[in-house]
mmCIF file of C-alpha atoms and ligand atoms in Angstrom:
data_model
loop_
_atom_site.group_PDB
_atom_site.id
_atom_site.type_symbol
_atom_site.label_atom_id
_atom_site.label_comp_id
_atom_site.label_asym_id
_atom_site.label_seq_id
_atom_site.Cartn_x
_atom_site.Cartn_y
_atom_site.Cartn_z
ATOM 1 C CA VAL U 657 -10.495 -2.378 -10.888
ATOM 2 C CA GLY U 658 -11.090 1.517 -9.554
ATOM 3 C CA ARG U 659 -10.054 0.062 -6.350
ATOM 4 C CA PHE U 660 -7.543 -1.489 -5.808
ATOM 5 C CA LYS U 661 -4.961 -1.837 -3.034
ATOM 6 C CA ILE U 662 -1.131 -1.089 -2.730
ATOM 7 C CA ILE U 663 1.820 -3.520 -1.601
ATOM 8 C CA GLU U 664 4.831 -1.950 -1.358
ATOM 9 C CA SER U 665 7.383 -3.812 -1.822
ATOM 10 C CA THR U 666 10.395 -2.018 -1.498
ATOM 11 C CA LEU U 667 11.818 -3.131 0.955
ATOM 12 C CA ARG U 668 11.294 -6.864 0.658
ATOM 13 C CA GLU U 669 11.385 -7.533 -3.087
ATOM 14 C CA GLY U 670 13.603 -4.448 -3.158
ATOM 15 C CA GLU U 671 16.748 -5.430 -0.459
ATOM 16 C CA GLN U 672 16.626 -8.451 -3.125
ATOM 17 C CA PHE U 673 17.530 -6.574 -6.156
ATOM 18 C CA ALA U 674 22.027 -6.754 -6.535
ATOM 19 C CA ASN U 675 22.395 -3.206 -5.218
ATOM 20 C CA ALA U 676 20.806 -3.192 -2.601
ATOM 21 C CA PHE U 677 22.012 -2.478 1.451
ATOM 22 C CA PHE U 678 19.504 -0.545 3.323
ATOM 23 C CA ASP U 679 20.720 -0.181 7.142
ATOM 24 C CA ILE U 680 17.870 0.960 8.408
ATOM 25 C CA ASP U 681 18.351 4.795 8.603
ATOM 26 C CA THR U 682 17.767 4.525 5.327
ATOM 27 C CA LYS U 683 14.768 1.779 5.740
ATOM 28 C CA ILE U 684 13.570 3.601 7.772
ATOM 29 C CA LYS U 685 13.608 6.567 5.451
ATOM 30 C CA ILE U 686 12.336 4.686 3.108
ATOM 31 C CA ALA U 687 9.008 3.662 4.515
ATOM 32 C CA LYS U 688 8.097 7.177 5.278
ATOM 33 C CA ALA U 689 7.645 8.453 2.581
ATOM 34 C CA LEU U 690 6.385 5.049 1.183
ATOM 35 C CA ASP U 691 3.624 6.190 3.859
ATOM 36 C CA ASN U 692 3.688 9.296 3.380
ATOM 37 C CA PHE U 693 2.758 8.372 -0.631
ATOM 38 C CA GLY U 694 -0.340 6.866 0.824
ATOM 39 C CA VAL U 695 0.464 2.895 0.387
ATOM 40 C CA ASP U 696 -1.916 1.151 1.644
ATOM 41 C CA TYR U 697 0.628 -1.889 2.565
ATOM 42 C CA ILE U 698 4.571 -1.788 3.386
ATOM 43 C CA GLU U 699 5.922 -4.961 2.871
ATOM 44 C CA LEU U 700 8.962 -5.865 5.088
ATOM 45 C CA THR U 701 11.729 -8.885 4.086
ATOM 46 C CA SER U 702 11.826 -11.752 6.414
ATOM 47 C CA PRO U 703 12.893 -11.610 10.365
ATOM 48 C CA VAL U 704 13.860 -14.762 10.028
ATOM 49 C CA ALA U 705 16.203 -13.958 7.552
ATOM 50 C CA SER U 706 18.612 -11.527 9.603
ATOM 51 C CA GLN U 707 19.320 -10.575 13.369
ATOM 52 C CA ALA U 708 18.973 -6.653 11.733
ATOM 53 C CA SER U 709 16.209 -7.688 9.738
ATOM 54 C CA TYR U 710 14.296 -8.859 12.775
ATOM 55 C CA ASP U 711 15.142 -5.462 14.675
ATOM 56 C CA ASP U 712 14.550 -4.016 11.054
ATOM 57 C CA CYS U 713 11.140 -4.865 10.983
ATOM 58 C CA LYS U 714 10.415 -4.777 15.045
ATOM 59 C CA ALA U 715 11.761 -1.281 14.623
ATOM 60 C CA ILE U 716 9.360 0.102 11.441
ATOM 61 C CA CYS U 717 6.619 -1.993 13.279
ATOM 62 C CA GLN U 718 6.788 0.579 16.473
ATOM 63 C CA LEU U 719 6.867 3.441 13.996
ATOM 64 C CA GLY U 720 3.027 4.375 14.580
ATOM 65 C CA LEU U 721 3.149 5.065 9.968
ATOM 66 C CA LYS U 722 -0.609 4.981 8.571
ATOM 67 C CA ALA U 723 0.018 2.043 5.783
ATOM 68 C CA LYS U 724 -0.175 -1.918 7.088
ATOM 69 C CA ILE U 725 3.418 -3.084 8.713
ATOM 70 C CA LEU U 726 3.462 -6.272 6.066
ATOM 71 C CA THR U 727 6.354 -9.416 6.501
ATOM 72 C CA HIS U 728 7.004 -12.282 3.628
ATOM 73 C CA VAL U 729 8.124 -15.413 5.349
ATOM 74 C CA ARG U 730 8.621 -18.798 4.836
ATOM 75 C CA CYS U 731 5.880 -21.195 4.788
ATOM 76 C CA ASN U 732 5.899 -22.962 8.268
ATOM 77 C CA MET U 733 5.684 -22.392 12.077
ATOM 78 C CA GLU U 734 8.487 -21.035 13.596
ATOM 79 C CA ASP U 735 8.920 -18.048 11.040
ATOM 80 C CA ALA U 736 5.638 -17.629 11.235
ATOM 81 C CA LYS U 737 6.208 -17.127 15.277
ATOM 82 C CA LYS U 738 8.934 -14.737 14.742
ATOM 83 C CA ALA U 739 6.545 -13.362 12.481
ATOM 84 C CA VAL U 740 3.880 -11.992 14.639
ATOM 85 C CA GLU U 741 6.854 -11.783 17.211
ATOM 86 C CA CYS U 742 7.833 -8.504 15.817
ATOM 87 C CA GLY U 743 4.444 -6.973 16.411
ATOM 88 C CA VAL U 744 3.366 -6.680 12.022
ATOM 89 C CA ASP U 745 0.583 -6.124 10.881
ATOM 90 C CA GLY U 746 0.046 -9.143 8.806
ATOM 91 C CA VAL U 747 2.540 -12.000 7.558
ATOM 92 C CA ASP U 748 2.561 -12.955 4.250
ATOM 93 C CA LEU U 749 2.891 -16.957 3.413
ATOM 94 C CA VAL U 750 4.627 -18.199 0.439
ATOM 95 C CA ILE U 751 5.562 -21.625 -0.810
ATOM 96 C CA GLY U 752 6.421 -23.036 -4.318
ATOM 97 C CA THR U 753 4.293 -24.649 -6.390
ATOM 98 C CA SER U 754 5.490 -25.390 -9.564
ATOM 99 C CA SER U 755 7.055 -28.988 -9.624
ATOM 100 C CA PHE U 756 10.149 -27.240 -10.320
ATOM 101 C CA LEU U 757 10.054 -25.722 -7.221
ATOM 102 C CA ARG U 758 8.692 -29.327 -5.322
ATOM 103 C CA GLU U 759 11.145 -31.020 -7.329
ATOM 104 C CA TYR U 760 13.975 -28.720 -6.995
ATOM 105 C CA SER U 761 13.395 -26.501 -3.906
ATOM 106 C CA HIS U 762 11.415 -27.513 -0.585
ATOM 107 C CA GLY U 763 10.256 -31.084 -1.714
ATOM 108 C CA LYS U 764 6.939 -31.122 -0.540
ATOM 109 C CA SER U 765 4.308 -32.813 -2.209
ATOM 110 C CA MET U 766 0.968 -30.759 -3.184
ATOM 111 C CA ASP U 767 -0.888 -32.681 0.607
ATOM 112 C CA MET U 768 2.501 -31.985 2.758
ATOM 113 C CA ILE U 769 1.791 -28.124 1.524
ATOM 114 C CA ARG U 770 -1.966 -27.779 2.263
ATOM 115 C CA SER U 771 -1.640 -29.027 5.257
ATOM 116 C CA ILE U 772 0.977 -27.003 6.347
ATOM 117 C CA ALA U 773 -1.123 -23.761 5.118
ATOM 118 C CA LEU U 774 -3.437 -24.712 6.672
ATOM 119 C CA GLU U 775 -1.583 -25.137 10.513
ATOM 120 C CA VAL U 776 0.482 -21.768 9.810
ATOM 121 C CA ILE U 777 -2.882 -19.383 8.623
ATOM 122 C CA ASP U 778 -4.940 -20.734 11.651
ATOM 123 C CA TYR U 779 -1.991 -20.072 14.253
ATOM 124 C CA VAL U 780 -0.954 -16.594 12.981
ATOM 125 C CA LYS U 781 -5.099 -16.220 12.706
ATOM 126 C CA SER U 782 -5.084 -17.103 16.135
ATOM 127 C CA LYS U 783 -2.706 -14.038 17.222
ATOM 128 C CA GLY U 784 -4.709 -11.535 15.246
ATOM 129 C CA VAL U 785 -2.694 -10.800 12.241
ATOM 130 C CA GLU U 786 -3.688 -10.636 8.786
ATOM 131 C CA VAL U 787 -2.382 -13.077 7.084
ATOM 132 C CA ARG U 788 -1.882 -14.826 3.207
ATOM 133 C CA PHE U 789 -1.373 -17.536 1.719
ATOM 134 C CA SER U 790 0.796 -17.319 -1.394
ATOM 135 C CA SER U 791 2.034 -20.136 -4.197
ATOM 136 C CA GLU U 792 4.734 -18.990 -5.727
ATOM 137 C CA ASP U 793 5.559 -19.454 -8.982
ATOM 138 C CA SER U 794 1.470 -19.985 -9.459
ATOM 139 C CA PHE U 795 1.465 -19.884 -13.599
ATOM 140 C CA ARG U 796 3.310 -22.678 -14.429
ATOM 141 C CA SER U 797 1.913 -25.065 -11.174
ATOM 142 C CA ASN U 798 -0.747 -27.236 -12.239
ATOM 143 C CA LEU U 799 -3.685 -24.915 -12.037
ATOM 144 C CA VAL U 800 -6.591 -27.779 -10.643
ATOM 145 C CA ASP U 801 -3.868 -28.534 -7.600
ATOM 146 C CA ILE U 802 -3.299 -24.676 -7.121
ATOM 147 C CA LEU U 803 -7.043 -23.557 -6.823
ATOM 148 C CA HIS U 804 -8.332 -26.625 -4.705
ATOM 149 C CA LEU U 805 -5.600 -24.854 -2.293
ATOM 150 C CA TYR U 806 -6.134 -21.542 -2.827
ATOM 151 C CA GLN U 807 -10.048 -23.132 -1.461
ATOM 152 C CA ALA U 808 -8.899 -24.792 1.312
ATOM 153 C CA CYS U 809 -6.860 -21.783 2.757
ATOM 154 C CA ASP U 810 -10.175 -19.663 1.683
ATOM 155 C CA LYS U 811 -11.891 -21.889 4.113
ATOM 156 C CA ALA U 812 -9.256 -21.770 6.750
ATOM 157 C CA GLY U 813 -10.085 -17.991 6.988
ATOM 158 C CA VAL U 814 -6.872 -16.530 5.100
ATOM 159 C CA ASP U 815 -7.312 -12.976 3.983
ATOM 160 C CA ARG U 816 -5.994 -12.644 1.351
ATOM 161 C CA VAL U 817 -4.526 -15.251 -1.758
ATOM 162 C CA GLY U 818 -0.925 -14.927 -3.604
ATOM 163 C CA VAL U 819 -1.078 -15.058 -7.217
ATOM 164 C CA ALA U 820 3.433 -14.787 -8.242
ATOM 165 C CA ASP U 821 4.859 -14.453 -11.273
ATOM 166 C CA THR U 822 8.190 -15.196 -9.927
ATOM 167 C CA VAL U 823 10.033 -16.291 -13.753
ATOM 168 C CA GLY U 824 7.504 -13.820 -15.529
ATOM 169 C CA GLY U 825 6.799 -15.236 -18.474
ATOM 170 C CA ALA U 826 3.004 -14.575 -18.163
ATOM 171 C CA THR U 827 1.365 -12.665 -20.281
ATOM 172 C CA PRO U 828 -1.920 -10.773 -20.082
ATOM 173 C CA ARG U 829 -4.380 -12.977 -21.060
ATOM 174 C CA MET U 830 -2.949 -15.347 -18.896
ATOM 175 C CA VAL U 831 -3.073 -13.345 -16.211
ATOM 176 C CA TYR U 832 -6.137 -12.315 -16.949
ATOM 177 C CA ASP U 833 -7.767 -16.231 -17.196
ATOM 178 C CA LEU U 834 -6.116 -17.084 -13.705
ATOM 179 C CA ILE U 835 -7.177 -14.499 -11.697
ATOM 180 C CA ARG U 836 -10.765 -14.888 -13.636
ATOM 181 C CA THR U 837 -11.452 -18.575 -12.319
ATOM 182 C CA LEU U 838 -9.951 -17.981 -9.451
ATOM 183 C CA ARG U 839 -11.985 -15.180 -8.765
ATOM 184 C CA GLY U 840 -14.929 -17.354 -8.936
ATOM 185 C CA CYS U 841 -13.140 -19.769 -6.191
ATOM 186 C CA VAL U 842 -12.387 -18.109 -3.201
ATOM 187 C CA GLY U 843 -13.690 -14.673 -2.351
ATOM 188 C CA CYS U 844 -10.802 -13.928 0.142
ATOM 189 C CA ASP U 845 -8.834 -10.788 -1.092
ATOM 190 C CA ILE U 846 -6.094 -11.201 -4.095
ATOM 191 C CA GLU U 847 -2.772 -10.154 -4.553
ATOM 192 C CA THR U 848 -0.612 -10.512 -8.014
ATOM 193 C CA HIS U 849 2.889 -9.413 -8.902
ATOM 194 C CA PHE U 850 4.097 -9.953 -11.223
ATOM 195 C CA HIS U 851 8.432 -9.889 -12.202
ATOM 196 C CA ASP U 852 8.805 -7.994 -14.993
ATOM 197 C CA ASP U 853 11.507 -10.707 -17.256
ATOM 198 C CA THR U 854 9.479 -10.051 -20.995
ATOM 199 C CA GLY U 855 8.468 -6.864 -19.923
ATOM 200 C CA CYS U 856 4.621 -7.527 -19.134
ATOM 201 C CA ALA U 857 4.560 -6.495 -15.019
ATOM 202 C CA VAL U 858 2.646 -3.652 -15.516
ATOM 203 C CA ALA U 859 0.716 -4.732 -18.098
ATOM 204 C CA ASN U 860 -0.065 -7.922 -16.367
ATOM 205 C CA ALA U 861 -0.850 -5.549 -12.658
ATOM 206 C CA HIS U 862 -3.844 -3.968 -15.150
ATOM 207 C CA SER U 863 -5.218 -7.839 -16.460
ATOM 208 C CA ALA U 864 -5.280 -8.788 -12.915
ATOM 209 C CA LEU U 865 -7.505 -5.722 -11.997
ATOM 210 C CA GLU U 866 -10.001 -6.595 -14.402
ATOM 211 C CA ALA U 867 -9.977 -9.893 -13.591
ATOM 212 C CA GLY U 868 -10.871 -9.521 -10.263
ATOM 213 C CA ALA U 869 -7.639 -8.929 -8.525
ATOM 214 C CA THR U 870 -7.744 -7.169 -5.144
ATOM 215 C CA HIS U 871 -4.370 -6.520 -4.840
ATOM 216 C CA VAL U 872 -0.663 -5.140 -6.935
ATOM 217 C CA ASP U 873 2.312 -5.642 -5.512
ATOM 218 C CA THR U 874 5.315 -3.215 -6.374
ATOM 219 C CA SER U 875 8.381 -1.750 -5.643
ATOM 220 C CA VAL U 876 10.402 2.003 -6.338
ATOM 221 C CA LEU U 877 11.189 1.925 -9.619
ATOM 222 C CA GLY U 878 10.353 -1.802 -10.050
ATOM 223 C CA ILE U 879 13.543 -2.842 -8.476
ATOM 224 C CA GLY U 880 14.021 -6.321 -7.168
ATOM 225 C CA GLU U 881 15.173 -9.816 -8.056
ATOM 226 C CA ARG U 882 16.908 -9.589 -11.746
ATOM 227 C CA ASN U 883 14.882 -7.457 -13.571
ATOM 228 C CA GLY U 884 12.578 -7.014 -10.663
ATOM 229 C CA ILE U 885 8.478 -6.507 -10.343
ATOM 230 C CA THR U 886 5.511 -4.296 -11.469
ATOM 231 C CA PRO U 887 7.188 -0.704 -10.450
ATOM 232 C CA LEU U 888 4.810 2.116 -8.442
ATOM 233 C CA GLY U 889 5.132 4.477 -10.158
ATOM 234 C CA ALA U 890 4.584 2.929 -13.792
ATOM 235 C CA LEU U 891 1.327 0.999 -11.661
ATOM 236 C CA MET U 892 0.778 4.832 -10.981
ATOM 237 C CA ALA U 893 0.845 6.259 -14.528
ATOM 238 C CA ARG U 894 -1.057 3.366 -16.103
ATOM 239 C CA MET U 895 -3.889 3.693 -13.300
ATOM 240 C CA VAL U 896 -4.252 7.146 -12.849
ATOM 241 C CA VAL U 897 -5.378 6.856 -16.848
ATOM 242 C CA THR U 898 -7.675 3.986 -16.103
ATOM 243 C CA ALA U 899 -9.390 5.817 -12.194
ATOM 244 C CA PRO U 900 -7.806 8.873 -11.650
ATOM 245 C CA ASP U 901 -10.860 10.307 -8.957
ATOM 246 C CA TYR U 902 -9.706 6.894 -7.204
ATOM 247 C CA VAL U 903 -5.816 6.564 -7.509
ATOM 248 C CA LYS U 904 -5.942 11.060 -7.435
ATOM 249 C CA SER U 905 -7.694 11.553 -4.195
ATOM 250 C CA LYS U 906 -5.974 8.026 -2.679
ATOM 251 C CA TYR U 907 -2.277 8.614 -3.172
ATOM 252 C CA ASN U 908 -0.224 10.993 -3.111
ATOM 253 C CA LEU U 909 0.912 10.813 -6.298
ATOM 254 C CA LYS U 910 2.883 14.453 -5.695
ATOM 255 C CA ALA U 911 5.556 12.718 -4.340
ATOM 256 C CA LEU U 912 6.540 10.006 -6.766
ATOM 257 C CA LYS U 913 8.682 11.792 -7.581
ATOM 258 C CA SER U 914 11.088 12.182 -4.150
ATOM 259 C CA LEU U 915 10.672 8.887 -3.334
ATOM 260 C CA GLU U 916 11.991 7.672 -6.575
ATOM 261 C CA THR U 917 14.093 9.990 -6.015
ATOM 262 C CA LEU U 918 15.409 8.870 -2.657
ATOM 263 C CA VAL U 919 14.967 5.286 -4.277
ATOM 264 C CA ALA U 920 17.762 5.670 -6.730
ATOM 265 C CA ASP U 921 19.926 7.325 -4.921
ATOM 266 C CA ALA U 922 19.890 4.286 -1.990
ATOM 267 C CA VAL U 923 20.837 1.903 -4.528
ATOM 268 C CA GLN U 924 23.223 3.818 -6.858
ATOM 269 C CA VAL U 925 20.724 3.808 -9.803
ATOM 270 C CA ASN U 926 19.336 6.203 -12.390
ATOM 271 C CA ILE U 927 15.508 7.222 -12.793
ATOM 272 C CA PRO U 928 15.167 5.002 -16.672
ATOM 273 C CA PHE U 929 15.488 7.653 -19.739
ATOM 274 C CA ASN U 930 12.406 6.320 -20.033
ATOM 275 C CA ASN U 931 11.006 5.969 -16.927
ATOM 276 C CA PRO U 932 6.599 7.632 -17.189
ATOM 277 C CA VAL U 933 5.492 10.264 -16.052
ATOM 278 C CA THR U 934 9.239 11.043 -14.294
ATOM 279 C CA GLY U 935 12.005 9.804 -16.642
ATOM 280 C CA PHE U 936 15.016 11.483 -17.981
ATOM 281 C CA CYS U 937 12.975 12.138 -21.638
ATOM 282 C CA HIS U 938 11.050 14.296 -19.290
ATOM 283 C CA THR U 939 13.074 16.024 -17.721
ATOM 284 C CA TYR U 940 16.862 16.576 -19.072
ATOM 285 C CA LEU U 941 15.625 20.032 -20.663
ATOM 286 C CA VAL U 942 14.007 21.025 -17.426
ATOM 287 C CA PRO U 943 15.665 23.835 -15.292
ATOM 288 C CA ALA U 944 13.975 24.086 -12.107
ATOM 289 C CA ASN U 945 10.309 21.918 -12.059
ATOM 290 C CA LEU U 946 9.226 22.432 -15.958
ATOM 291 C CA GLU U 947 8.871 18.856 -16.394
ATOM 292 C CA ILE U 948 7.870 16.765 -19.310
ATOM 293 C CA GLY U 949 9.593 17.182 -23.652
ATOM 294 C CA ILE U 950 7.532 17.617 -25.907
ATOM 295 C CA ALA U 951 9.150 17.876 -29.998
ATOM 296 C CA GLY U 952 8.612 20.061 -31.699
ATOM 297 C CA ILE U 953 6.798 19.068 -34.287
ATOM 298 C CA HIS U 954 3.981 18.664 -32.122
ATOM 299 C CA ALA U 955 4.713 21.406 -30.007
ATOM 300 C CA LYS U 956 1.568 23.864 -31.375
ATOM 301 C CA ALA U 957 -1.558 21.556 -31.141
ATOM 302 C CA ILE U 958 0.214 20.297 -27.202
ATOM 303 C CA LEU U 959 -0.153 24.167 -26.324
ATOM 304 C CA ALA U 960 -2.676 24.651 -27.983
ATOM 305 C CA ASN U 961 -4.612 21.524 -25.907
ATOM 306 C CA PRO U 962 -2.264 19.487 -24.108
ATOM 307 C CA SER U 963 -4.403 16.469 -24.470
ATOM 308 C CA THR U 964 -3.802 16.786 -27.644
ATOM 309 C CA TYR U 965 -0.448 14.949 -27.480
ATOM 310 C CA GLU U 966 -0.921 13.384 -23.788
ATOM 311 C CA ILE U 967 -2.754 11.356 -21.882
ATOM 312 C CA ILE U 968 -1.740 12.285 -18.577
ATOM 313 C CA ASP U 969 -1.593 15.362 -17.179
ATOM 314 C CA PRO U 970 1.920 16.553 -15.406
ATOM 315 C CA HIS U 971 0.536 18.532 -13.153
ATOM 316 C CA ASP U 972 -1.194 15.389 -11.754
ATOM 317 C CA PHE U 973 2.070 14.644 -10.560
ATOM 318 C CA GLY U 974 3.671 17.749 -9.447
ATOM 319 C CA MET U 975 4.759 19.169 -12.280
ATOM 320 C CA THR U 976 4.930 21.377 -15.608
ATOM 321 C CA ARG U 977 5.465 21.024 -18.286
ATOM 322 C CA TYR U 978 7.711 21.969 -20.518
ATOM 323 C CA VAL U 979 7.630 21.935 -24.491
ATOM 324 C CA SER U 980 11.260 21.498 -26.067
ATOM 325 C CA ILE U 981 11.895 23.952 -28.587
ATOM 326 C CA ASN U 982 15.866 22.786 -29.181
ATOM 327 C CA SER U 983 15.605 21.029 -31.653
ATOM 328 C CA ARG U 984 15.635 21.441 -35.766
ATOM 329 C CA ILE U 985 11.937 20.286 -36.306
ATOM 330 C CA THR U 986 10.629 22.900 -33.347
ATOM 331 C CA GLY U 987 8.632 24.959 -34.946
ATOM 332 C CA TRP U 988 7.933 28.963 -34.224
ATOM 333 C CA ASN U 989 4.695 28.330 -31.375
ATOM 334 C CA ALA U 990 6.970 26.392 -29.537
ATOM 335 C CA VAL U 991 9.664 29.145 -29.357
ATOM 336 C CA LYS U 992 6.929 32.206 -28.738
ATOM 337 C CA ALA U 993 6.077 29.956 -25.665
ATOM 338 C CA ARG U 994 9.684 29.465 -23.845
ATOM 339 C CA ILE U 995 10.045 33.419 -24.689
ATOM 340 C CA GLU U 996 6.452 33.857 -22.672
ATOM 341 C CA GLN U 997 8.225 31.411 -19.461
ATOM 342 C CA LEU U 998 10.734 34.025 -19.734
ATOM 343 C CA GLY U 999 8.293 36.363 -18.932
ATOM 344 C CA LEU U 1000 9.983 38.395 -22.319
ATOM 345 C CA GLY U 1001 6.524 37.944 -23.836
ATOM 346 C CA SER U 1002 5.455 41.534 -23.994
ATOM 347 C CA GLU U 1003 8.373 42.724 -26.046
ATOM 348 C CA PHE U 1004 8.711 40.713 -29.184
ATOM 349 C CA SER U 1005 6.052 40.495 -31.737
ATOM 350 C CA ASP U 1006 4.697 37.192 -34.012
ATOM 351 C CA ASP U 1007 7.171 38.695 -36.796
ATOM 352 C CA GLN U 1008 10.058 39.358 -34.151
ATOM 353 C CA VAL U 1009 9.114 35.414 -32.670
ATOM 354 C CA LYS U 1010 9.747 34.588 -36.027
ATOM 355 C CA GLU U 1011 13.577 35.739 -37.340
ATOM 356 C CA VAL U 1012 14.431 35.291 -34.050
ATOM 357 C CA TYR U 1013 12.907 31.299 -34.781
ATOM 358 C CA GLY U 1014 14.683 31.977 -37.799
ATOM 359 C CA SER U 1015 13.640 30.520 -40.933
ATOM 360 C CA PRO U 1016 15.207 26.917 -43.039
ATOM 361 C CA LEU U 1017 16.116 29.294 -46.237
ATOM 362 C CA PHE U 1018 18.477 30.721 -44.572
ATOM 363 C CA SER U 1019 20.554 27.485 -43.262
ATOM 364 C CA ALA U 1020 22.290 27.774 -46.165
ATOM 365 C CA VAL U 1021 24.061 30.779 -45.977
ATOM 366 C CA PHE U 1022 25.140 30.293 -42.421
ATOM 367 C CA HIS U 1023 28.676 28.930 -40.982
ATOM 368 C CA CYS U 1024 29.242 27.800 -38.472
ATOM 369 C CA THR U 1025 32.380 29.964 -37.614
ATOM 370 C CA GLY U 1026 33.184 27.263 -34.257
ATOM 371 C CA ASP U 1027 33.430 30.427 -31.760
ATOM 372 C CA ILE U 1028 30.690 29.219 -28.975
ATOM 373 C CA ASP U 1029 29.511 33.208 -28.189
ATOM 374 C CA THR U 1030 29.778 34.134 -31.880
ATOM 375 C CA MET U 1031 27.799 31.421 -32.834
ATOM 376 C CA ARG U 1032 25.281 32.398 -29.932
ATOM 377 C CA ARG U 1033 24.704 36.629 -31.437
ATOM 378 C CA THR U 1034 24.490 35.345 -34.592
ATOM 379 C CA ALA U 1035 22.355 31.564 -34.760
ATOM 380 C CA LYS U 1036 18.424 31.978 -34.628
ATOM 381 C CA ILE U 1037 17.328 28.615 -33.500
ATOM 382 C CA LYS U 1038 16.318 27.289 -36.733
ATOM 383 C CA GLN U 1039 20.051 27.062 -38.361
ATOM 384 C CA MET U 1040 21.988 26.763 -35.045
ATOM 385 C CA ALA U 1041 20.348 23.443 -33.654
ATOM 386 C CA ASP U 1042 20.937 21.896 -37.713
ATOM 387 C CA ILE U 1043 24.900 22.151 -37.020
ATOM 388 C CA ARG U 1044 24.699 20.906 -33.164
ATOM 389 C CA PRO U 1045 21.881 19.456 -30.755
ATOM 390 C CA LEU U 1046 20.504 22.298 -29.012
ATOM 391 C CA ALA U 1047 21.291 23.091 -24.855
ATOM 392 C CA ILE U 1048 18.018 24.526 -23.354
ATOM 393 C CA ASP U 1049 20.832 27.561 -22.847
ATOM 394 C CA ASP U 1050 21.509 28.104 -25.888
ATOM 395 C CA THR U 1051 18.328 28.891 -27.319
ATOM 396 C CA ASP U 1052 18.081 30.875 -23.857
ATOM 397 C CA SER U 1053 21.107 33.049 -25.097
ATOM 398 C CA ILE U 1054 19.606 33.010 -28.395
ATOM 399 C CA ILE U 1055 16.346 33.646 -27.515
ATOM 400 C CA ARG U 1056 18.549 36.683 -24.606
ATOM 401 C CA SER U 1057 20.860 37.862 -27.334
ATOM 402 C CA TYR U 1058 18.473 39.168 -29.461
ATOM 403 C CA HIS U 1059 16.316 40.765 -26.946
ATOM 404 C CA LEU U 1060 19.184 43.101 -26.104
ATOM 405 C CA ASP U 1061 19.729 43.842 -29.861
ATOM 406 C CA LEU U 1062 15.650 44.945 -30.306
ATOM 407 C CA GLN U 1063 16.643 47.872 -27.075
ATOM 408 C CA VAL U 1064 20.277 49.029 -28.851
HETATM 409 C C1 LIG L 456 10.632 -14.701 -3.035
HETATM 410 C C2 LIG L 456 9.986 -15.522 -4.086
HETATM 411 C C3 LIG L 456 8.752 -14.182 -5.100
HETATM 412 C C4 LIG L 456 7.894 -14.485 -4.197
HETATM 413 C C5 LIG L 456 6.074 -14.000 -4.349
HETATM 414 C C6 LIG L 456 5.008 -14.287 -3.551
HETATM 415 C C7 LIG L 456 8.280 -14.245 -6.586
HETATM 416 O O1 LIG L 456 11.572 -13.785 -3.023
HETATM 417 O O2 LIG L 456 10.057 -14.964 -2.390
HETATM 418 O O3 LIG L 456 5.275 -13.872 -1.605
HETATM 419 O O4 LIG L 456 3.746 -13.694 -3.932
HETATM 420 O O5 LIG L 456 8.325 -13.320 -7.156
HETATM 421 O O6 LIG L 456 7.676 -15.136 -6.775
HETATM 422 O O7 LIG L 456 9.264 -13.047 -4.761
HETATM 423 CU CU1 LIG L 457 8.924 -11.071 -6.860
#
């Protein structure tokens, strides 16, 4: 599980996302940001797709990035030739092996698939280029058929075989079983690709690694066909817990948020509110770089030792912990921490902190005048939070005006 590689497919699978249209400048920005993050491979749309795809693929190959550049093509000679022509480090070949795809898409038998695959693999290898062979819709393909096919590819010297959950229906246990079996059949690396239709894309990737897979396909924010694939950020959140030393030393986690923002802007979506590490619930109440919000009832323990309620240290991702105090369930310790963050710690005694915090006993007598300034002057945090949701600057102004009153 510990040592895995990322095949970052924002510029291939991600281009199949409904909103995605990347011009060359955007592609280059994203490729550089992915490279800076430290992904092992960057996968690009097939150069056969369009003239711009061809030109852009060539241009990205010439950027001199540390990441290896791959392109993703159908498993046939013409496509493979175009791919090699672009100067890529590797070619990802794909062909459908499920009965659905064989019947409704390309109409080829398993024997035909096998002989084409071997011919194309041989060609790409002869050009000194890395090659992967993947069976699309692997989980709805005949197990014996695909194992034989992968074994033949392995013998032919393929660098990786790929397993794809094209329709997003696999469970972590199905993944574990298939990868475990495949691991016993081939010596080459095993790449995996999981769609998220049933919400299992991260769990499936983790299961695959546990069973002996070596490579995981990701995209930034998971963008891809339908609701996409394993998101890079969520996989990082998962793997920094599973394999902390490897993940922290290999990937530039502090660059995750800016990478996600870049891609979110490019495809005009918001970062999902519940996104691991960088989502809205962490960043909502955040001035500058204070991040990770935690509800009030857990604030005391969090402040004493963050690990009490946190599996991930936000600092690993370049963020600071922000303990939300804008709630009626907040405890006075959280208010004290905020006062300290505001640089006023030395000027408040514990009794004064408790006073500005406000005892719940007084909430019955507190009247909302409707005038926000009067409310700010007279309200205590607790009472006000019982009336309406508070914003960060509400509590800050309550603290500051109390502090001013202390000085007169
Ligand atoms: C596609 C389908 C694919 C391929 C995955 C792979 C899938 O767009 O060609 O090459 O391993 O989900 O099956 O993305
Ligand atoms: Cu896919």
